[in-house]
Coordinates of C-alpha atoms and ligand atoms in Angstrom, one line a residue:
X334 CA 85.9 11.8 11.2
X335 CA 82.3 11.1 10.7
X336 CA 80.4 13.2 13.1
X337 CA 78.7 10.3 14.9
X338 CA 81.9 8.5 15.6
X339 CA 83.0 11.3 18.0
X340 CA 79.9 12.1 19.9
X341 CA 79.4 10.7 23.4
X342 CA 76.6 8.2 23.0
X343 CA 75.5 8.4 26.6
X344 CA 74.8 12.1 26.2
X345 CA 72.4 11.5 23.3
X346 CA 68.8 10.5 22.9
X347 CA 67.4 9.7 19.6
X348 CA 63.9 10.8 18.5
X349 CA 62.6 9.1 15.4
X350 CA 60.8 11.3 12.9
X351 CA 57.4 10.6 11.5
X352 CA 56.8 10.4 7.8
X353 CA 53.3 9.8 6.5
X354 CA 52.7 6.9 4.1
X355 CA 51.4 8.7 1.1
X356 CA 49.6 5.5 0.1
X357 CA 50.6 6.1 -3.6
X358 CA 50.6 3.1 -5.9
X359 CA 54.2 1.7 -6.3
X360 CA 54.9 3.3 -9.7
X361 CA 53.5 6.7 -9.1
X362 CA 56.8 8.2 -7.9
X363 CA 58.9 6.7 -10.6
X364 CA 58.3 9.0 -13.5
X365 CA 55.8 11.5 -15.0
X366 CA 53.8 10.8 -18.1
X367 CA 54.4 8.1 -20.7
X368 CA 57.9 7.3 -21.7
X369 CA 58.7 7.4 -25.4
X370 CA 59.8 4.2 -27.1
X371 CA 63.5 4.1 -27.9
X372 CA 66.6 1.9 -28.4
X373 CA 69.5 2.1 -26.0
X374 CA 72.8 1.4 -27.7
X375 CA 75.5 0.4 -25.2
X376 CA 79.1 0.7 -26.4
X377 CA 81.2 -1.4 -24.2
X378 CA 78.5 -4.0 -23.7
X379 CA 80.8 -6.8 -22.6
X380 CA 82.4 -4.6 -20.0
X381 CA 82.2 -4.3 -16.3
X382 CA 79.9 -1.2 -16.2
X383 CA 77.3 -2.9 -18.3
X384 CA 77.1 -6.1 -16.3
X385 CA 77.5 -4.5 -12.8
X386 CA 75.4 -1.3 -13.2
X387 CA 73.5 -0.9 -16.4
X388 CA 71.9 -4.3 -16.9
X389 CA 70.7 -4.7 -13.3
X390 CA 69.3 -1.2 -13.5
X391 CA 67.5 -1.9 -16.7
X392 CA 66.1 -5.1 -15.5
X393 CA 64.9 -3.6 -12.3
X394 CA 63.2 -0.8 -14.3
X395 CA 61.6 -3.3 -16.5
X396 CA 60.2 -5.2 -13.5
X397 CA 58.7 -2.0 -12.2
X398 CA 57.1 -1.2 -15.5
X399 CA 59.4 1.9 -15.7
X400 CA 60.7 1.3 -19.2
X401 CA 59.0 2.5 -22.3
X402 CA 57.2 0.0 -24.5
X403 CA 58.7 -0.9 -26.9
X404 CA 62.2 -0.6 -25.6
X405 CA 65.3 -2.3 -27.0
X406 CA 68.9 -2.6 -26.0
X407 CA 71.6 -3.1 -28.6
X408 CA 74.9 -4.1 -27.0
X409 CA 78.1 -3.3 -29.0
X410 CA 81.6 -4.5 -28.2
X411 CA 84.7 -6.0 -29.7
X412 CA 84.0 -9.4 -28.1
X413 CA 82.7 -11.9 -30.5
X414 CA 79.2 -12.6 -29.3
X415 CA 75.8 -12.8 -31.0
X416 CA 72.4 -11.9 -29.7
X417 CA 71.8 -15.3 -28.2
X418 CA 75.1 -15.6 -26.4
X419 CA 74.8 -11.9 -25.2
X420 CA 71.5 -12.6 -23.7
X421 CA 72.9 -15.7 -22.0
X422 CA 76.0 -13.9 -20.7
X423 CA 73.9 -11.0 -19.3
X424 CA 71.6 -13.6 -17.6
X425 CA 74.6 -15.1 -15.9
X426 CA 75.9 -11.7 -14.8
X427 CA 72.7 -10.7 -13.1
X428 CA 72.0 -14.2 -11.9
X429 CA 70.5 -13.4 -8.5
X430 CA 68.0 -11.0 -10.1
X431 CA 67.1 -13.5 -12.7
X432 CA 66.6 -16.3 -10.2
X433 CA 64.2 -14.0 -8.3
X434 CA 62.1 -13.3 -11.4
X435 CA 62.8 -15.9 -14.1
X436 CA 59.7 -15.1 -16.1
X437 CA 60.4 -11.4 -16.2
X438 CA 64.0 -12.0 -17.2
X439 CA 62.8 -14.3 -20.1
X440 CA 60.6 -11.5 -21.3
X441 CA 63.2 -8.7 -20.8
X442 CA 66.0 -10.8 -22.5
X443 CA 63.9 -10.7 -25.7
X444 CA 64.7 -6.9 -25.9
X445 CA 68.5 -7.5 -25.9
X446 CA 70.4 -7.5 -29.2
X447 CA 74.1 -7.6 -29.9
X448 CA 76.5 -6.4 -32.6
X449 CA 80.2 -7.3 -32.6
X450 CA 81.8 -3.8 -33.1
X451 CA 85.0 -2.1 -34.1
X452 CA 84.9 1.3 -32.4
X453 CA 87.5 2.8 -34.7
X454 CA 85.9 1.8 -38.1
X455 CA 83.3 4.0 -39.7
X456 CA 82.0 0.8 -41.4
X457 CA 80.9 -0.6 -38.0
X458 CA 78.8 2.6 -37.4
X459 CA 77.2 2.3 -40.8
X460 CA 76.3 -1.3 -40.1
X461 CA 74.9 -0.3 -36.7
X462 CA 72.8 2.4 -38.4
X463 CA 71.3 -0.2 -40.7
X464 CA 70.7 -2.6 -37.9
X465 CA 68.9 0.1 -35.9
X466 CA 66.7 0.9 -38.8
X467 CA 65.7 -2.7 -39.2
X468 CA 64.9 -2.9 -35.5
X469 CA 63.0 0.3 -35.6
X470 CA 60.9 -0.9 -38.4
X471 CA 60.2 -4.2 -36.7
X472 CA 59.5 -2.9 -33.2
X473 CA 58.2 0.6 -34.0
X474 CA 60.6 2.4 -31.6
X475 CA 60.0 5.7 -33.6
X476 CA 63.7 6.2 -34.4
X477 CA 64.6 7.4 -30.9
X478 CA 68.1 6.4 -29.8
X479 CA 70.4 6.7 -26.8
X480 CA 74.1 6.0 -27.3
X481 CA 75.7 5.1 -24.0
X482 CA 79.5 5.3 -23.8
X483 CA 80.4 2.5 -21.4
X484 CA 83.8 2.3 -23.0
X485 CA 87.2 3.4 -21.6
X486 CA 87.4 7.2 -21.6
X487 CA 90.2 7.2 -24.2
X488 CA 87.5 6.0 -26.8
X489 CA 84.9 8.7 -26.0
X490 CA 86.0 11.2 -28.6
X491 CA 86.5 8.7 -31.4
X492 CA 83.1 7.0 -30.8
X493 CA 81.3 10.3 -30.7
X494 CA 83.0 11.6 -33.8
X495 CA 82.3 8.4 -35.8
X496 CA 78.6 8.5 -34.7
X497 CA 78.5 12.0 -36.0
X498 CA 80.1 11.0 -39.3
X499 CA 77.7 8.2 -39.7
X500 CA 74.8 10.7 -39.4
X501 CA 73.6 9.2 -36.2
X502 CA 73.7 12.4 -34.1
X503 CA 71.1 13.9 -36.4
X504 CA 67.5 14.2 -35.2
X505 CA 64.4 14.1 -37.3
X506 CA 66.0 13.0 -40.6
X507 CA 65.7 9.6 -42.4
X508 CA 63.1 8.4 -40.0
X509 CA 65.3 9.2 -37.0
X510 CA 63.6 10.6 -33.9
X511 CA 65.7 12.0 -31.1
X512 CA 69.4 11.1 -30.4
X513 CA 71.1 11.4 -27.1
X514 CA 74.6 10.5 -26.0
X515 CA 75.6 9.5 -22.5
X516 CA 79.1 10.1 -21.3
X517 CA 80.5 8.5 -18.1
X518 CA 82.9 10.3 -15.9
X519 CA 85.8 11.2 -16.1
X520 CA 85.0 14.0 -18.5
X521 CA 88.6 14.8 -19.5
X522 CA 91.5 14.6 -17.1
X523 CA 92.0 18.4 -16.9
X524 CA 90.5 21.6 -18.3
X525 CA 92.2 21.3 -21.7
X526 CA 91.2 17.7 -22.3
X527 CA 87.6 18.4 -21.1
X528 CA 87.3 21.3 -23.6
X529 CA 88.8 19.2 -26.3
X530 CA 86.4 16.3 -25.6
X531 CA 83.5 18.6 -25.6
X532 CA 84.6 20.2 -28.9
X533 CA 84.6 16.7 -30.5
X534 CA 81.2 15.8 -29.0
X535 CA 79.7 19.0 -30.2
X536 CA 80.8 18.4 -33.8
X537 CA 77.8 16.0 -34.0
X538 CA 75.7 16.5 -30.9
X539 CA 74.3 19.7 -29.5
X540 CA 74.4 20.4 -25.7
X541 CA 70.7 19.3 -25.1
X542 CA 71.7 15.9 -26.6
X543 CA 74.7 15.4 -24.3
X544 CA 74.2 13.7 -20.9
X545 CA 77.4 13.8 -18.7
X546 CA 76.7 11.4 -15.9
X547 CA 77.6 11.9 -12.3
X548 CA 75.8 9.1 -10.4
X549 CA 76.1 11.0 -7.1
X550 CA 73.5 13.5 -8.3
X551 CA 70.9 10.7 -8.8
X552 CA 71.2 9.4 -5.2
X553 CA 68.0 9.9 -3.3
X554 CA 69.2 12.0 -0.4
X555 CA 71.4 14.1 -2.8
X556 CA 68.3 14.9 -4.8
X557 CA 66.6 15.7 -1.5
X558 CA 69.0 18.5 -0.6
X559 CA 67.2 21.1 -2.7
X560 CA 63.8 20.0 -1.4
X561 CA 65.0 20.3 2.2
X562 CA 66.5 23.7 1.6
X563 CA 63.9 25.3 -0.6
X564 CA 60.6 23.6 0.2
X565 CA 60.8 24.6 3.9
X566 CA 60.9 28.0 5.5
X567 CA 62.9 27.0 8.6
X568 CA 66.3 26.2 7.1
X569 CA 66.9 28.9 4.5
X570 CA 67.0 31.9 6.8
X571 CA 69.8 30.2 8.7
X572 CA 71.6 28.9 5.7
X573 CA 74.5 31.4 5.6
X574 CA 77.6 32.7 7.2
X575 CA 75.6 34.3 10.1
X576 CA 74.5 30.9 11.5
X577 CA 76.6 28.2 9.9
X578 CA 80.2 27.8 11.3
X579 CA 81.4 25.1 8.8
X580 CA 80.3 22.5 6.4
X581 CA 81.7 19.0 6.1
X582 CA 81.3 16.8 3.0
X583 CA 82.5 13.3 3.7
X584 CA 82.7 10.4 1.3
X585 CA 84.6 7.7 3.1
X586 CA 85.0 4.3 1.5
X587 CA 86.1 0.9 2.8
X588 CA 87.0 -0.4 -0.6
X589 CA 90.5 -0.1 -1.9
X590 CA 91.5 0.3 -5.5
X591 CA 90.2 -3.2 -6.3
X592 CA 90.8 -4.3 -10.0
X593 CA 90.9 -0.7 -11.2
X594 CA 94.7 0.1 -10.7
X595 CA 95.2 1.0 -14.4
X596 CA 92.5 3.7 -14.1
X597 CA 93.2 4.8 -10.6
X598 CA 97.0 5.2 -11.1
X599 CA 96.2 7.8 -13.8
X600 CA 93.4 9.4 -11.8
X601 CA 93.9 9.6 -8.0
X602 CA 91.3 10.7 -5.5
X603 CA 91.2 14.4 -6.6
X604 CA 90.2 13.5 -10.2
X605 CA 88.1 10.4 -9.2
X606 CA 86.0 11.9 -6.4
X607 CA 86.6 15.7 -6.0
X608 CA 86.4 17.3 -9.4
X609 CA 83.0 15.7 -9.9
X610 CA 81.0 14.1 -7.0
X611 CA 82.3 16.3 -4.2
X612 CA 81.8 19.5 -6.3
X613 CA 78.2 18.5 -7.0
X614 CA 77.5 18.0 -3.3
X615 CA 79.2 21.4 -2.6
X616 CA 77.1 23.1 -5.2
X617 CA 73.8 21.7 -3.8
X618 CA 74.6 22.9 -0.3
X619 CA 76.0 26.3 -1.3
X620 CA 73.8 27.4 -4.3
X621 CA 71.3 30.2 -4.3
X622 CA 67.6 29.2 -4.9
X623 CA 66.9 29.0 -8.6
X624 CA 63.7 30.7 -9.7
X625 CA 62.3 27.3 -10.9
X626 CA 63.2 23.7 -10.4
X627 CA 64.3 23.2 -13.9
X628 CA 67.5 21.9 -15.5
X629 CA 68.9 25.1 -16.9
X630 CA 68.1 27.3 -13.9
X631 CA 69.4 24.8 -11.4
X632 CA 72.6 24.3 -13.4
X633 CA 73.0 28.1 -13.7
X634 CA 73.0 28.4 -9.9
X635 CA 75.5 25.6 -9.6
X636 CA 77.8 27.3 -12.1
X637 CA 77.7 30.4 -9.9
X638 CA 78.9 28.4 -7.0
X639 CA 81.9 27.1 -9.0
X640 CA 82.6 30.6 -10.1
X641 CA 83.0 31.7 -6.5
X642 CA 85.5 29.1 -5.5
X643 CA 88.5 30.9 -4.0
X644 CA 91.6 29.7 -6.0
X645 CA 94.2 28.0 -3.9
X646 CA 97.3 30.0 -3.5
X647 CA 100.8 28.8 -2.5
X648 CA 101.9 28.6 0.2
X649 CA 98.8 26.8 1.4
X650 CA 97.9 27.4 5.1
X651 CA 98.4 24.2 7.1
X652 CA 95.4 21.8 7.0
X653 CA 94.1 23.2 3.7
X654 CA 95.0 20.2 1.6
X655 CA 96.1 16.9 3.0
X656 CA 96.8 14.1 0.7
X657 CA 97.3 10.5 1.7
X658 CA 97.9 7.0 0.4
X659 CA 97.0 3.8 2.3
X660 CA 99.5 1.3 3.4
X661 CA 98.9 -2.2 4.6
X662 CA 96.5 -2.4 7.5
X663 CA 93.5 -4.2 8.7
X664 CA 89.8 -3.8 8.0
X665 CA 87.0 -5.7 9.7
X666 CA 89.7 -7.8 11.4
X667 CA 91.4 -9.0 8.3
X668 CA 94.7 -7.8 6.9
X669 CA 94.6 -5.8 3.6
X670 CA 97.5 -4.8 1.4
X671 CA 98.8 -1.3 1.0
X672 CA 98.0 0.7 -2.2
X673 CA 101.5 0.1 -3.6
X674 CA 101.1 -3.7 -3.2
X675 CA 97.8 -3.8 -5.0
X676 CA 97.9 -5.7 -8.4
X677 CA 98.8 -3.3 -11.2
X678 CA 100.0 -0.4 -9.0
X679 CA 103.5 1.0 -9.4
X680 CA 105.4 0.0 -6.3
X681 CA 106.7 3.6 -6.1
X682 CA 103.3 5.2 -6.8
X683 CA 102.7 8.7 -5.5
X684 CA 98.9 8.5 -6.4
X685 CA 96.8 9.9 -3.5
X686 CA 94.0 7.7 -2.3
X687 CA 92.8 10.2 0.4
X688 CA 92.3 13.9 0.4
X689 CA 91.1 16.5 2.8
X690 CA 90.5 19.9 1.1
X691 CA 89.4 23.1 2.8
X692 CA 87.4 25.2 0.4
X693 CA 86.2 28.8 0.6
X694 CA 83.6 30.5 -1.5
X695 CA 84.0 34.1 -2.2
X696 CA 80.5 35.3 -2.2
X697 CA 78.0 37.1 0.1
X698 CA 76.4 34.1 1.6
X699 CA 79.5 32.0 2.5
X700 CA 82.3 34.5 3.2
X701 CA 84.4 33.0 6.0
X702 CA 82.7 29.6 6.2
X703 CA 85.1 26.8 5.5
X704 CA 83.9 23.7 3.6
X705 CA 85.8 20.6 4.4
X706 CA 85.7 18.0 1.7
X707 CA 87.1 14.6 2.7
X708 CA 87.2 11.4 0.7
X709 CA 89.4 8.4 0.9
X710 CA 89.7 4.7 0.2
X711 CA 90.4 2.0 2.8
X712 CA 88.9 4.0 5.7
X713 CA 87.2 2.1 8.5
X714 CA 83.6 2.7 7.3
X715 CA 81.7 3.5 4.2
X716 CA 80.1 6.8 5.2
X717 CA 78.7 9.5 2.9
X718 CA 77.3 12.5 4.6
X719 CA 76.9 16.3 4.5
X720 CA 77.3 17.9 7.9
X721 CA 76.1 21.4 8.5
X722 CA 77.6 22.6 11.7
X723 CA 75.8 25.7 13.1
X724 CA 77.4 28.3 15.3
X725 CA 77.4 28.2 19.1
X726 CA 74.8 30.2 20.9
X727 CA 76.1 33.8 21.3
X728 CA 76.0 33.6 25.1
X729 CA 75.7 30.5 27.4
X730 CA 73.3 31.5 30.2
X731 CA 73.6 27.9 31.5
X732 CA 77.3 28.1 32.1
X733 CA 76.8 28.0 35.8
X734 CA 74.7 24.9 35.9
X735 CA 75.2 22.5 33.0
X736 CA 77.3 19.5 33.6
X737 CA 78.7 19.0 30.2
X738 CA 79.7 21.2 27.3
X739 CA 76.9 22.5 25.2
X740 CA 77.1 21.4 21.6
X741 CA 76.1 23.6 18.7
X742 CA 73.3 22.3 16.5
X743 CA 74.2 20.0 13.7
X744 CA 72.2 19.0 10.7
X745 CA 73.4 15.8 8.9
X746 CA 72.2 14.7 5.5
X747 CA 73.2 11.1 5.4
X748 CA 73.6 9.4 2.0
X749 CA 75.2 6.2 3.2
X750 CA 74.8 3.8 5.0
X751 CA 71.2 4.7 5.9
X752 CA 69.7 7.6 3.9
X753 CA 68.5 9.9 6.7
X754 CA 68.3 13.4 7.9
X755 CA 69.3 14.1 11.5
X756 CA 69.2 17.2 13.6
X757 CA 70.9 17.6 17.0
X758 CA 69.8 20.0 19.6
X759 CA 70.1 20.6 23.3
X760 CA 67.2 19.8 25.7
X761 CA 66.7 19.7 29.4
X762 CA 67.2 16.2 30.9
X763 CA 64.0 15.2 32.7
X764 CA 64.2 15.5 36.5
X765 CA 64.5 18.0 39.2
X766 CA 68.1 18.9 38.4
X767 CA 68.6 21.2 35.5
X768 CA 71.1 19.5 33.2
X769 CA 71.3 19.5 29.5
X770 CA 71.4 16.7 27.1
X771 CA 71.8 16.6 23.4
X772 CA 69.1 14.9 21.4
X773 CA 69.1 13.8 17.9
X774 CA 66.0 13.9 15.8
X775 CA 66.4 11.3 13.1
X776 CA 64.3 10.8 10.0
X777 CA 65.2 7.7 8.1
X778 CA 64.5 8.6 4.5
X779 CA 62.6 5.5 3.4
X780 CA 60.3 5.4 6.5
X781 CA 56.7 4.6 5.4
X782 CA 57.6 4.4 1.7
X783 CA 56.3 1.3 0.1
X784 CA 57.4 1.9 -3.5
X785 CA 60.4 0.5 -5.3
X786 CA 63.8 1.8 -4.2
X787 CA 65.7 3.0 -7.2
X788 CA 69.5 3.0 -7.4
X789 CA 71.3 6.0 -8.9
X790 CA 71.7 4.3 -12.3
X791 CA 68.0 3.6 -12.6
X792 CA 67.2 7.2 -12.0
X793 CA 69.9 8.3 -14.5
X794 CA 68.5 6.0 -17.2
X795 CA 64.9 7.2 -16.7
X796 CA 66.1 10.8 -17.0
X797 CA 68.0 10.1 -20.2
X798 CA 65.0 8.4 -21.7
X799 CA 62.9 11.4 -20.7
X800 CA 65.5 13.9 -21.9
X801 CA 65.7 15.6 -18.5
X802 CA 69.2 17.0 -17.9
X803 CA 68.7 18.3 -14.4
X804 CA 71.0 15.6 -12.8
X805 CA 73.7 15.8 -15.4
X806 CA 76.8 18.1 -15.7
X807 CA 76.6 21.0 -18.1
X808 CA 79.8 21.8 -19.9
X809 CA 80.3 25.2 -18.2
X810 CA 80.2 23.4 -14.8
X811 CA 82.7 20.8 -15.9
X812 CA 85.1 23.5 -17.1
X813 CA 84.8 25.7 -14.0
X814 CA 85.4 22.7 -11.8
X815 CA 88.5 21.7 -13.7
X816 CA 89.7 25.3 -13.8
X817 CA 89.7 25.1 -10.0
X818 CA 91.3 21.7 -9.6
X819 CA 93.9 22.0 -12.4
X820 CA 96.4 24.2 -10.5
X821 CA 96.0 22.1 -7.3
X822 CA 96.5 18.8 -9.1
X823 CA 99.4 20.2 -11.1
X824 CA 101.1 21.5 -8.0
X825 CA 100.8 18.1 -6.4
X826 CA 102.0 16.2 -9.4
X827 CA 104.9 18.5 -10.4
X828 CA 106.3 19.4 -7.0
X829 CA 110.0 18.4 -6.7
X830 CA 109.4 16.4 -3.5
X831 CA 105.9 14.7 -3.9
X832 CA 106.7 12.4 -0.9
X833 CA 106.6 15.4 1.4
X834 CA 103.0 16.1 0.4
X835 CA 101.8 12.5 0.4
X836 CA 101.2 11.2 3.9
X837 CA 100.8 7.5 4.4
X838 CA 98.0 6.1 6.5
X839 CA 97.3 2.5 7.4
X840 CA 94.3 0.9 5.8
X841 CA 91.5 0.9 8.4
X842 CA 92.4 4.3 9.9
X843 CA 90.7 7.6 9.3
X844 CA 93.4 8.9 7.1
X845 CA 96.8 10.6 7.7
X846 CA 97.4 12.1 11.2
X847 CA 97.2 15.7 9.9
X848 CA 93.8 15.1 8.5
X849 CA 92.7 13.4 11.7
X850 CA 93.7 16.4 13.7
X851 CA 91.8 18.8 11.4
X852 CA 88.7 16.6 11.7
X853 CA 89.2 16.3 15.5
X854 CA 89.1 20.1 15.7
X855 CA 86.2 20.1 13.3
X856 CA 84.0 17.8 15.3
X857 CA 84.5 19.8 18.5
Ligands
BG6_1196 C1 83.1 6.3 -8.5 C2 84.6 6.3 -8.3 O1 82.7 7.4 -9.3 O2 82.4 6.5 -7.2 C3 84.9 5.2 -7.3 O3 85.2 6.1 -9.5 C4 84.2 5.3 -6.1 O4 86.3 5.2 -7.0 C5 82.7 5.4 -6.3 O5 84.4 4.1 -5.3 C6 81.9 5.7 -5.1 O6 80.5 5.7 -5.4 P1 79.5 5.2 -4.3 O7 78.1 5.4 -5.0 O8 79.8 3.8 -3.9 O9 79.6 6.2 -3.1

């Protein structure tokens, strides 16, 4: 599946790339200019997302001096806590980080506040408004506010609506500065619900105030795709149907559904990974150069990619869409249960945990080039990579002498495990005998970089604080992506014999046999 897994190691030599150390002070690459003071309101502050992602990210930013001063967090949730107990509970949740820097935590914890909150009552929002005003007066945060929806998606619309009704979406009135709302994925569960959710959000908030998160976009090597393509002259002339044979976008995970059965049963791999993350990766690989590296122009180009997606039409050619679900198997030598045996999963569940989807773009640049998108849970390795497979040379003049098959060039942008860029090409093996060997030039992305390494949530939070929407979905993109996936998902969910379309694969394998044979052909 993953390109490296199938290459013959003895045929390969690895050349490490060289990156200069820019010698920049650690903070230089974190953000531009001063950050404006603000308050971050987290709805769902006692939940998993807050303790697993947001709080560690905020604390890390604080430690690197990458939060505005002053900066406050107001946690809101139904759980009966107060500011003191909230601080203590967050300290326990990020214990390892706290132990590493106890003084910094003690200082950071002073910026955390808490309000027990009823999401469905306007009175709670009015109270919150008063509380924010008090804090703003006391700490001089200039009335700037971010509302982060870390609540279950079923609450998004109601929270946004009540924020609007309480006047908190307004900017520049009653001492309020700017107001931004952050919405986690999933943004709707189909086109109709995404349109409806957006309509509700826009009753209070305007598009520039809405930040629809996709944490994949904030990953370092994902951000690097546009730099690689458009800050170099050598790739772009080859970046089209004349030189590229196919593209693979792989997001393989070892994890199973874990404790998220309730969510996953309703979602499945197509909604969870494809409609959002995989589409963003596709857009970055396939888009035309925008005239300027700026949020609207970049997102305009992405939207054009989504507009050129060729709709799927029944009957699908074999290997176009393979859906799978993991059964019991073994990973790293230990037995793991099948999806249907996981806690909270319906024992007769037809939810796919794996998909391979072959996509075509109907446009000038990509006509005829297949894009293979693969993602699944309980696969043998966690691997996220983009593989650009170039065409074979038009004529092999070495056919009479070489000892092993010549491989076409391959460029891999690796996002996980090690963020890296690798390029394979053929060379002559040293020695009197002319024989070819494939070498891989490998550039580990963090080579000679001394600064702090930011996780995707840290980058996302900085961008929201700065009001930069480049790495967030715009509504037209969301809708175009759903418009493409709706008929596919509907056909899978409503077909009379779903078992025929859902192939089982043992946990720890590379997916259903049909997908494996597509990938086998792919990697040749
Ligand atoms: C999330 C999905 O958006 O992305 C999860 O809901 C998935 O199911 C996760 O595991 C993968 O993200 P990453 O950053 O670990 O590749």
